[in-house]
Amino acid sequence: MFVDSHAHIDGPEYDADREEVIKRARDAGVAAILNVGTGDPHSGALERAVELAEKNRDIYTAIGIHPHDARHFDDQAEDRIKGLIKTSSRVLAWGEIGLDYHYDNSPREVQREVFRRQLRLAREAGLPVIVHTREAEDDTIEILREEWAQPGSQGIMHCFSGSLKLAQATLGLGFLISFAGVLTFKKAEGLRAVAAEVGLDRLLIETDCPFLTPIPFRGRRNEPAHVIEVARCLAGIYQTTLPEIGRVTTGNFAGLFKLEGVFG
Ligand SMILES: [Zn+2]
Ligand SMILES: [Zn+2]
């Protein structure tokens, strides 16, 4: 049994065959998918993500303003997110939120401000956060230490591709660390060395699909069934079996979101 703890299957990339994609995941042993709603909050993208989770018993959702869209964050966006959290029990987390200095789609100053604001809102809502960070490690650590270092604060560092320093800092803040297909890439020896230090009790697996297709499917659109390739890679790193990685990561996911009764 596996959980894809971060996917984007509500978007147009899957409009033609979404049902088959979901079925392939189920057939492959993926017990749950956390679909993350992103995009301009005024476009209906967040509502679309919640709707997909409402329609499928094994799909959950997280909603928040991605750093790319930080410039679209305003009071109305905040109200929409709060409203969706209130009306749907399928929203498990606030995210993805964070900093992305690689693309700089929103000004960095705005990204930092919106990241802080959403961390405070997530705390008020009592939800874990899903953090996206790229080429912004120092600012990410600083903001998380200032805004999130409190008892009971939990979250996921998603699609982890950072340094050992970032891993240790966020583990110290109580985060779980989620690896995506990047881990399987030939040149990712450094990342695999970081993954080896995380510890089985803090690991999650994800696809971040449609992006980052793992080996041996690289070059094609990614999908939740491929999360098993990330698990296979971790089994090699931890010198254990594929079912054991599935069991442990599913248990970590269920523990974080208090879904032990549902699966895991
Ligand atoms: Zn992300
Ligand atoms: Zn994502």
PDB file of C-alpha atoms and ligand atoms in Angstrom:
ATOM      1  CA  MET A   1       0.000   0.000   0.000  1.00  0.00           C
ATOM      2  CA  PHE A   2       1.278   3.450  -0.954  1.00  0.00           C
ATOM      3  CA  VAL A   3       0.191   7.069  -0.641  1.00  0.00           C
ATOM      4  CA  ASP A   4       0.991   9.750  -3.172  1.00  0.00           C
ATOM      5  CA  SER A   5       1.307  12.629  -0.735  1.00  0.00           C
ATOM      6  CA  HIS A   6       1.499  15.347  -3.389  1.00  0.00           C
ATOM      7  CA  ALA A   7      -0.133  15.326  -6.821  1.00  0.00           C
ATOM      8  CA  HIS A   8      -1.839  17.781  -9.157  1.00  0.00           C
ATOM      9  CA  ILE A   9      -4.388  15.724 -11.057  1.00  0.00           C
ATOM     10  CA  ASP A  10      -7.229  18.248 -11.079  1.00  0.00           C
ATOM     11  CA  GLY A  11      -5.617  20.254 -13.904  1.00  0.00           C
ATOM     12  CA  PRO A  12      -6.143  20.216 -17.681  1.00  0.00           C
ATOM     13  CA  GLU A  13      -3.268  17.735 -18.189  1.00  0.00           C
ATOM     14  CA  TYR A  14      -5.653  15.005 -17.033  1.00  0.00           C
ATOM     15  CA  ASP A  15      -8.960  16.201 -18.460  1.00  0.00           C
ATOM     16  CA  ALA A  16      -8.919  13.559 -21.181  1.00  0.00           C
ATOM     17  CA  ASP A  17      -8.233  10.528 -18.977  1.00  0.00           C
ATOM     18  CA  ARG A  18      -8.490  11.457 -15.286  1.00  0.00           C
ATOM     19  CA  GLU A  19     -10.627   8.430 -14.404  1.00  0.00           C
ATOM     20  CA  GLU A  20      -8.125   6.025 -15.965  1.00  0.00           C
ATOM     21  CA  VAL A  21      -5.241   7.740 -14.167  1.00  0.00           C
ATOM     22  CA  ILE A  22      -7.050   7.313 -10.837  1.00  0.00           C
ATOM     23  CA  LYS A  23      -7.882   3.700 -11.648  1.00  0.00           C
ATOM     24  CA  ARG A  24      -4.265   2.904 -12.556  1.00  0.00           C
ATOM     25  CA  ALA A  25      -3.183   4.323  -9.205  1.00  0.00           C
ATOM     26  CA  ARG A  26      -5.697   2.171  -7.326  1.00  0.00           C
ATOM     27  CA  ASP A  27      -4.684  -0.920  -9.290  1.00  0.00           C
ATOM     28  CA  ALA A  28      -1.037  -0.242  -8.439  1.00  0.00           C
ATOM     29  CA  GLY A  29      -1.781  -0.165  -4.698  1.00  0.00           C
ATOM     30  CA  VAL A  30      -1.998   3.591  -4.148  1.00  0.00           C
ATOM     31  CA  ALA A  31      -4.427   3.819  -1.230  1.00  0.00           C
ATOM     32  CA  ALA A  32      -4.710   7.596  -1.184  1.00  0.00           C
ATOM     33  CA  ILE A  33      -3.708  10.670  -3.139  1.00  0.00           C
ATOM     34  CA  LEU A  34      -3.277  14.128  -1.660  1.00  0.00           C
ATOM     35  CA  ASN A  35      -4.158  16.392  -4.549  1.00  0.00           C
ATOM     36  CA  VAL A  36      -2.834  19.908  -4.090  1.00  0.00           C
ATOM     37  CA  GLY A  37      -4.872  22.770  -5.489  1.00  0.00           C
ATOM     38  CA  THR A  38      -2.751  25.587  -6.862  1.00  0.00           C
ATOM     39  CA  GLY A  39      -3.139  28.476  -9.265  1.00  0.00           C
ATOM     40  CA  ASP A  40      -4.679  31.929  -9.195  1.00  0.00           C
ATOM     41  CA  PRO A  41      -7.159  31.722  -6.301  1.00  0.00           C
ATOM     42  CA  HIS A  42      -9.648  33.859  -8.232  1.00  0.00           C
ATOM     43  CA  SER A  43      -9.760  31.407 -11.151  1.00  0.00           C
ATOM     44  CA  GLY A  44     -11.755  28.637  -9.477  1.00  0.00           C
ATOM     45  CA  ALA A  45      -8.682  26.392  -9.255  1.00  0.00           C
ATOM     46  CA  LEU A  46      -9.024  25.788  -5.520  1.00  0.00           C
ATOM     47  CA  GLU A  47     -12.712  24.931  -5.777  1.00  0.00           C
ATOM     48  CA  ARG A  48     -11.830  22.467  -8.557  1.00  0.00           C
ATOM     49  CA  ALA A  49      -9.354  20.666  -6.295  1.00  0.00           C
ATOM     50  CA  VAL A  50     -11.867  20.399  -3.450  1.00  0.00           C
ATOM     51  CA  GLU A  51     -14.501  19.072  -5.829  1.00  0.00           C
ATOM     52  CA  LEU A  52     -12.206  16.272  -7.017  1.00  0.00           C
ATOM     53  CA  ALA A  53     -11.623  15.208  -3.412  1.00  0.00           C
ATOM     54  CA  GLU A  54     -15.334  15.366  -2.625  1.00  0.00           C
ATOM     55  CA  LYS A  55     -16.017  12.993  -5.515  1.00  0.00           C
ATOM     56  CA  ASN A  56     -13.384  10.342  -4.679  1.00  0.00           C
ATOM     57  CA  ARG A  57     -13.148   8.608  -1.321  1.00  0.00           C
ATOM     58  CA  ASP A  58      -9.380   8.043  -1.695  1.00  0.00           C
ATOM     59  CA  ILE A  59      -8.459  11.551  -2.856  1.00  0.00           C
ATOM     60  CA  TYR A  60      -7.852  14.297  -0.309  1.00  0.00           C
ATOM     61  CA  THR A  61      -6.845  17.863  -0.928  1.00  0.00           C
ATOM     62  CA  ALA A  62      -4.653  20.667   0.279  1.00  0.00           C
ATOM     63  CA  ILE A  63      -5.314  24.249  -0.773  1.00  0.00           C
ATOM     64  CA  GLY A  64      -3.209  27.351  -0.519  1.00  0.00           C
ATOM     65  CA  ILE A  65      -1.406  29.948  -2.577  1.00  0.00           C
ATOM     66  CA  HIS A  66       1.723  28.647  -4.291  1.00  0.00           C
ATOM     67  CA  PRO A  67       4.698  31.055  -4.194  1.00  0.00           C
ATOM     68  CA  HIS A  68       4.335  31.428  -7.975  1.00  0.00           C
ATOM     69  CA  ASP A  69       0.895  32.954  -7.359  1.00  0.00           C
ATOM     70  CA  ALA A  70       1.756  34.958  -4.259  1.00  0.00           C
ATOM     71  CA  ARG A  71       1.024  38.151  -6.176  1.00  0.00           C
ATOM     72  CA  HIS A  72      -2.615  37.038  -6.453  1.00  0.00           C
ATOM     73  CA  PHE A  73      -3.056  36.678  -2.708  1.00  0.00           C
ATOM     74  CA  ASP A  74      -5.471  39.131  -1.133  1.00  0.00           C
ATOM     75  CA  ASP A  75      -8.302  39.245   1.431  1.00  0.00           C
ATOM     76  CA  GLN A  76     -10.711  37.675  -1.019  1.00  0.00           C
ATOM     77  CA  ALA A  77      -8.339  34.743  -1.631  1.00  0.00           C
ATOM     78  CA  GLU A  78      -7.985  34.294   2.096  1.00  0.00           C
ATOM     79  CA  ASP A  79     -11.767  34.219   2.538  1.00  0.00           C
ATOM     80  CA  ARG A  80     -12.150  31.663  -0.255  1.00  0.00           C
ATOM     81  CA  ILE A  81      -9.643  29.315   1.328  1.00  0.00           C
ATOM     82  CA  LYS A  82     -11.177  29.694   4.779  1.00  0.00           C
ATOM     83  CA  GLY A  83     -14.627  29.053   3.326  1.00  0.00           C
ATOM     84  CA  LEU A  84     -13.488  25.875   1.558  1.00  0.00           C
ATOM     85  CA  ILE A  85     -11.832  24.572   4.721  1.00  0.00           C
ATOM     86  CA  LYS A  86     -15.047  25.191   6.615  1.00  0.00           C
ATOM     87  CA  THR A  87     -17.320  23.476   4.113  1.00  0.00           C
ATOM     88  CA  SER A  88     -15.204  20.453   3.118  1.00  0.00           C
ATOM     89  CA  SER A  89     -13.793  17.830   5.452  1.00  0.00           C
ATOM     90  CA  ARG A  90     -11.569  16.670   2.581  1.00  0.00           C
ATOM     91  CA  VAL A  91      -9.107  19.558   3.042  1.00  0.00           C
ATOM     92  CA  LEU A  92      -6.248  18.093   5.068  1.00  0.00           C
ATOM     93  CA  ALA A  93      -3.596  20.794   4.826  1.00  0.00           C
ATOM     94  CA  TRP A  94      -2.828  24.404   3.916  1.00  0.00           C
ATOM     95  CA  GLY A  95      -0.522  24.409   0.930  1.00  0.00           C
ATOM     96  CA  GLU A  96       1.429  24.444  -1.035  1.00  0.00           C
ATOM     97  CA  ILE A  97       3.017  27.592   0.330  1.00  0.00           C
ATOM     98  CA  GLY A  98       6.620  28.751   0.443  1.00  0.00           C
ATOM     99  CA  LEU A  99       9.305  30.417  -1.619  1.00  0.00           C
ATOM    100  CA  ASP A 100      10.498  29.841  -5.160  1.00  0.00           C
ATOM    101  CA  TYR A 101      13.477  31.982  -6.129  1.00  0.00           C
ATOM    102  CA  HIS A 102      14.213  29.843  -9.175  1.00  0.00           C
ATOM    103  CA  TYR A 103      11.308  31.089 -11.276  1.00  0.00           C
ATOM    104  CA  ASP A 104      10.575  34.322  -9.360  1.00  0.00           C
ATOM    105  CA  ASN A 105       7.035  34.370 -10.758  1.00  0.00           C
ATOM    106  CA  SER A 106       6.092  36.673  -7.897  1.00  0.00           C
ATOM    107  CA  PRO A 107       8.413  39.281  -6.358  1.00  0.00           C
ATOM    108  CA  ARG A 108      10.470  37.766  -3.518  1.00  0.00           C
ATOM    109  CA  GLU A 109       9.285  40.335  -1.005  1.00  0.00           C
ATOM    110  CA  VAL A 110       5.678  39.416  -1.801  1.00  0.00           C
ATOM    111  CA  GLN A 111       6.481  35.690  -1.602  1.00  0.00           C
ATOM    112  CA  ARG A 112       7.942  36.093   1.876  1.00  0.00           C
ATOM    113  CA  GLU A 113       5.007  38.156   3.119  1.00  0.00           C
ATOM    114  CA  VAL A 114       2.408  35.749   1.722  1.00  0.00           C
ATOM    115  CA  PHE A 115       4.307  32.736   3.107  1.00  0.00           C
ATOM    116  CA  ARG A 116       4.285  34.258   6.602  1.00  0.00           C
ATOM    117  CA  ARG A 117       0.652  35.205   6.363  1.00  0.00           C
ATOM    118  CA  GLN A 118      -0.413  31.699   5.287  1.00  0.00           C
ATOM    119  CA  LEU A 119       1.620  30.057   8.062  1.00  0.00           C
ATOM    120  CA  ARG A 120      -0.320  32.157  10.569  1.00  0.00           C
ATOM    121  CA  LEU A 121      -3.617  31.337   8.886  1.00  0.00           C
ATOM    122  CA  ALA A 122      -2.819  27.614   8.865  1.00  0.00           C
ATOM    123  CA  ARG A 123      -2.111  27.748  12.576  1.00  0.00           C
ATOM    124  CA  GLU A 124      -5.419  29.526  13.189  1.00  0.00           C
ATOM    125  CA  ALA A 125      -7.175  26.873  11.116  1.00  0.00           C
ATOM    126  CA  GLY A 126      -5.360  24.083  12.968  1.00  0.00           C
ATOM    127  CA  LEU A 127      -3.982  22.569   9.755  1.00  0.00           C
ATOM    128  CA  PRO A 128      -0.546  21.207   8.851  1.00  0.00           C
ATOM    129  CA  VAL A 129       1.226  23.049   6.022  1.00  0.00           C
ATOM    130  CA  ILE A 130       2.794  21.808   2.808  1.00  0.00           C
ATOM    131  CA  VAL A 131       5.947  23.755   2.045  1.00  0.00           C
ATOM    132  CA  HIS A 132       7.474  24.281  -1.393  1.00  0.00           C
ATOM    133  CA  THR A 133      10.943  25.782  -1.455  1.00  0.00           C
ATOM    134  CA  ARG A 134      13.388  26.215  -4.285  1.00  0.00           C
ATOM    135  CA  GLU A 135      16.692  28.085  -4.171  1.00  0.00           C
ATOM    136  CA  ALA A 136      15.483  29.862  -1.048  1.00  0.00           C
ATOM    137  CA  GLU A 137      16.766  27.714   1.804  1.00  0.00           C
ATOM    138  CA  ASP A 138      17.987  30.397   4.197  1.00  0.00           C
ATOM    139  CA  ASP A 139      14.833  32.499   3.967  1.00  0.00           C
ATOM    140  CA  THR A 140      12.684  29.373   4.290  1.00  0.00           C
ATOM    141  CA  ILE A 141      14.459  28.264   7.460  1.00  0.00           C
ATOM    142  CA  GLU A 142      14.302  31.764   8.930  1.00  0.00           C
ATOM    143  CA  ILE A 143      10.587  32.205   8.254  1.00  0.00           C
ATOM    144  CA  LEU A 144       9.690  28.719   9.503  1.00  0.00           C
ATOM    145  CA  ARG A 145      11.696  29.249  12.677  1.00  0.00           C
ATOM    146  CA  GLU A 146       9.941  32.559  13.314  1.00  0.00           C
ATOM    147  CA  GLU A 147       6.417  31.537  12.341  1.00  0.00           C
ATOM    148  CA  TRP A 148       6.146  27.784  12.799  1.00  0.00           C
ATOM    149  CA  ALA A 149       8.345  26.748  15.713  1.00  0.00           C
ATOM    150  CA  GLN A 150       5.584  26.005  18.189  1.00  0.00           C
ATOM    151  CA  PRO A 151       4.394  22.798  19.813  1.00  0.00           C
ATOM    152  CA  GLY A 152       1.901  20.984  17.630  1.00  0.00           C
ATOM    153  CA  SER A 153       3.011  22.656  14.393  1.00  0.00           C
ATOM    154  CA  GLN A 154       3.281  20.029  11.694  1.00  0.00           C
ATOM    155  CA  GLY A 155       3.813  19.863   8.006  1.00  0.00           C
ATOM    156  CA  ILE A 156       5.465  18.403   4.942  1.00  0.00           C
ATOM    157  CA  MET A 157       8.550  19.627   3.115  1.00  0.00           C
ATOM    158  CA  HIS A 158       7.346  18.568  -0.294  1.00  0.00           C
ATOM    159  CA  CYS A 159       9.403  17.469  -3.295  1.00  0.00           C
ATOM    160  CA  PHE A 160      12.480  17.756  -1.153  1.00  0.00           C
ATOM    161  CA  SER A 161      15.542  18.627  -3.206  1.00  0.00           C
ATOM    162  CA  GLY A 162      17.491  20.680  -0.697  1.00  0.00           C
ATOM    163  CA  SER A 163      20.598  20.297   1.412  1.00  0.00           C
ATOM    164  CA  LEU A 164      21.201  18.226   4.520  1.00  0.00           C
ATOM    165  CA  LYS A 165      21.117  21.518   6.430  1.00  0.00           C
ATOM    166  CA  LEU A 166      17.553  22.215   5.248  1.00  0.00           C
ATOM    167  CA  ALA A 167      16.515  18.647   6.040  1.00  0.00           C
ATOM    168  CA  GLN A 168      17.897  18.818   9.562  1.00  0.00           C
ATOM    169  CA  ALA A 169      16.443  22.272  10.232  1.00  0.00           C
ATOM    170  CA  THR A 170      12.953  21.254   9.138  1.00  0.00           C
ATOM    171  CA  LEU A 171      13.082  17.851  10.838  1.00  0.00           C
ATOM    172  CA  GLY A 172      13.928  19.824  13.968  1.00  0.00           C
ATOM    173  CA  LEU A 173      10.745  21.836  13.457  1.00  0.00           C
ATOM    174  CA  GLY A 174       8.670  18.637  13.277  1.00  0.00           C
ATOM    175  CA  PHE A 175       8.261  18.358   9.518  1.00  0.00           C
ATOM    176  CA  LEU A 176       7.995  15.172   7.504  1.00  0.00           C
ATOM    177  CA  ILE A 177      10.118  15.108   4.358  1.00  0.00           C
ATOM    178  CA  SER A 178       8.588  13.998   1.095  1.00  0.00           C
ATOM    179  CA  PHE A 179      10.607  12.815  -1.886  1.00  0.00           C
ATOM    180  CA  ALA A 180       9.510  12.859  -5.504  1.00  0.00           C
ATOM    181  CA  GLY A 181      10.809  11.347  -8.732  1.00  0.00           C
ATOM    182  CA  VAL A 182      13.899  13.568  -8.620  1.00  0.00           C
ATOM    183  CA  LEU A 183      15.291  11.043  -6.149  1.00  0.00           C
ATOM    184  CA  THR A 184      15.506   8.440  -8.918  1.00  0.00           C
ATOM    185  CA  PHE A 185      17.469  10.634 -11.316  1.00  0.00           C
ATOM    186  CA  LYS A 186      20.941   9.534 -12.199  1.00  0.00           C
ATOM    187  CA  LYS A 187      22.611  12.717 -11.011  1.00  0.00           C
ATOM    188  CA  ALA A 188      20.777  12.783  -7.660  1.00  0.00           C
ATOM    189  CA  GLU A 189      23.445  11.013  -5.581  1.00  0.00           C
ATOM    190  CA  GLY A 190      23.631  14.009  -3.237  1.00  0.00           C
ATOM    191  CA  LEU A 191      19.882  13.970  -2.685  1.00  0.00           C
ATOM    192  CA  ARG A 192      19.897  10.210  -2.053  1.00  0.00           C
ATOM    193  CA  ALA A 193      22.568  10.796   0.588  1.00  0.00           C
ATOM    194  CA  VAL A 194      20.292  13.362   2.263  1.00  0.00           C
ATOM    195  CA  ALA A 195      17.341  10.936   2.071  1.00  0.00           C
ATOM    196  CA  ALA A 196      19.407   8.328   3.886  1.00  0.00           C
ATOM    197  CA  GLU A 197      19.708  10.709   6.855  1.00  0.00           C
ATOM    198  CA  VAL A 198      15.993  11.507   7.221  1.00  0.00           C
ATOM    199  CA  GLY A 199      14.960   8.302   8.966  1.00  0.00           C
ATOM    200  CA  LEU A 200      12.091   5.976   8.103  1.00  0.00           C
ATOM    201  CA  ASP A 201       9.769   7.542  10.650  1.00  0.00           C
ATOM    202  CA  ARG A 202       9.846  10.941   8.890  1.00  0.00           C
ATOM    203  CA  LEU A 203       9.641   9.939   5.212  1.00  0.00           C
ATOM    204  CA  LEU A 204       6.857  10.447   2.698  1.00  0.00           C
ATOM    205  CA  ILE A 205       6.657   9.734  -1.021  1.00  0.00           C
ATOM    206  CA  GLU A 206       4.987  11.753  -3.766  1.00  0.00           C
ATOM    207  CA  THR A 207       4.870  12.248  -7.510  1.00  0.00           C
ATOM    208  CA  ASP A 208       4.203  16.030  -7.790  1.00  0.00           C
ATOM    209  CA  CYS A 209       2.646  14.917 -11.069  1.00  0.00           C
ATOM    210  CA  PRO A 210       2.319  15.922 -13.867  1.00  0.00           C
ATOM    211  CA  PHE A 211       5.937  17.011 -13.277  1.00  0.00           C
ATOM    212  CA  LEU A 212       9.125  15.145 -12.352  1.00  0.00           C
ATOM    213  CA  THR A 213       8.399  11.744 -13.843  1.00  0.00           C
ATOM    214  CA  PRO A 214      10.662   9.159 -12.195  1.00  0.00           C
ATOM    215  CA  ILE A 215      12.969   6.771 -13.958  1.00  0.00           C
ATOM    216  CA  PRO A 216      12.087   4.543 -15.893  1.00  0.00           C
ATOM    217  CA  PHE A 217       9.150   6.646 -17.165  1.00  0.00           C
ATOM    218  CA  ARG A 218      11.051   9.901 -17.708  1.00  0.00           C
ATOM    219  CA  GLY A 219       9.961  11.970 -20.666  1.00  0.00           C
ATOM    220  CA  ARG A 220       6.307  11.051 -20.242  1.00  0.00           C
ATOM    221  CA  ARG A 221       3.586  12.740 -18.222  1.00  0.00           C
ATOM    222  CA  ASN A 222       3.802  11.675 -14.590  1.00  0.00           C
ATOM    223  CA  GLU A 223       0.903  10.137 -12.619  1.00  0.00           C
ATOM    224  CA  PRO A 224       0.207   8.835  -9.086  1.00  0.00           C
ATOM    225  CA  ALA A 225       0.827   5.160  -9.959  1.00  0.00           C
ATOM    226  CA  HIS A 226       4.486   6.073 -10.501  1.00  0.00           C
ATOM    227  CA  VAL A 227       4.928   6.936  -6.813  1.00  0.00           C
ATOM    228  CA  ILE A 228       6.019   3.322  -6.419  1.00  0.00           C
ATOM    229  CA  GLU A 229       9.254   4.143  -8.272  1.00  0.00           C
ATOM    230  CA  VAL A 230      10.109   6.669  -5.558  1.00  0.00           C
ATOM    231  CA  ALA A 231       9.369   4.029  -2.923  1.00  0.00           C
ATOM    232  CA  ARG A 232      11.549   1.536  -4.789  1.00  0.00           C
ATOM    233  CA  CYS A 233      14.414   4.022  -4.762  1.00  0.00           C
ATOM    234  CA  LEU A 234      14.014   4.555  -0.999  1.00  0.00           C
ATOM    235  CA  ALA A 235      13.954   0.793  -0.454  1.00  0.00           C
ATOM    236  CA  GLY A 236      17.382   0.691  -2.071  1.00  0.00           C
ATOM    237  CA  ILE A 237      18.677   3.584   0.025  1.00  0.00           C
ATOM    238  CA  TYR A 238      17.413   2.064   3.290  1.00  0.00           C
ATOM    239  CA  GLN A 239      18.233  -1.498   2.221  1.00  0.00           C
ATOM    240  CA  THR A 240      14.738  -2.673   2.959  1.00  0.00           C
ATOM    241  CA  THR A 241      11.814  -3.980   0.932  1.00  0.00           C
ATOM    242  CA  LEU A 242       9.367  -2.086  -1.251  1.00  0.00           C
ATOM    243  CA  PRO A 243       6.346  -3.194   0.867  1.00  0.00           C
ATOM    244  CA  GLU A 244       8.130  -1.971   3.991  1.00  0.00           C
ATOM    245  CA  ILE A 245       8.661   1.511   2.493  1.00  0.00           C
ATOM    246  CA  GLY A 246       4.998   1.492   1.472  1.00  0.00           C
ATOM    247  CA  ARG A 247       3.894   0.498   4.960  1.00  0.00           C
ATOM    248  CA  VAL A 248       6.093   3.033   6.736  1.00  0.00           C
ATOM    249  CA  THR A 249       5.329   6.010   4.482  1.00  0.00           C
ATOM    250  CA  THR A 250       1.604   5.238   4.469  1.00  0.00           C
ATOM    251  CA  GLY A 251       1.706   5.071   8.269  1.00  0.00           C
ATOM    252  CA  ASN A 252       3.551   8.403   8.449  1.00  0.00           C
ATOM    253  CA  PHE A 253       0.931  10.013   6.221  1.00  0.00           C
ATOM    254  CA  ALA A 254      -1.963   8.535   8.199  1.00  0.00           C
ATOM    255  CA  GLY A 255      -0.346   9.654  11.440  1.00  0.00           C
ATOM    256  CA  LEU A 256       0.154  13.231  10.300  1.00  0.00           C
ATOM    257  CA  PHE A 257      -3.428  13.617   9.122  1.00  0.00           C
ATOM    258  CA  LYS A 258      -5.018  11.391  11.781  1.00  0.00           C
ATOM    259  CA  LEU A 259      -6.352   8.948   9.218  1.00  0.00           C
ATOM    260  CA  GLU A 260      -5.231   5.775  10.995  1.00  0.00           C
ATOM    261  CA  GLY A 261      -8.781   4.494  11.069  1.00  0.00           C
ATOM    262  CA  VAL A 262      -9.190   5.014   7.331  1.00  0.00           C
ATOM    263  CA  PHE A 263      -6.054   3.213   6.153  1.00  0.00           C
ATOM    264  CA  GLY A 264      -2.450   2.693   7.155  1.00  0.00           C
TER     265      GLY A 264
HETATM  266 ZN    ZN B   1       5.779  22.451  -5.223  1.00  0.00          ZN
HETATM  267 ZN    ZN B   2       3.081  20.769  -6.171  1.00  0.00          ZN
END
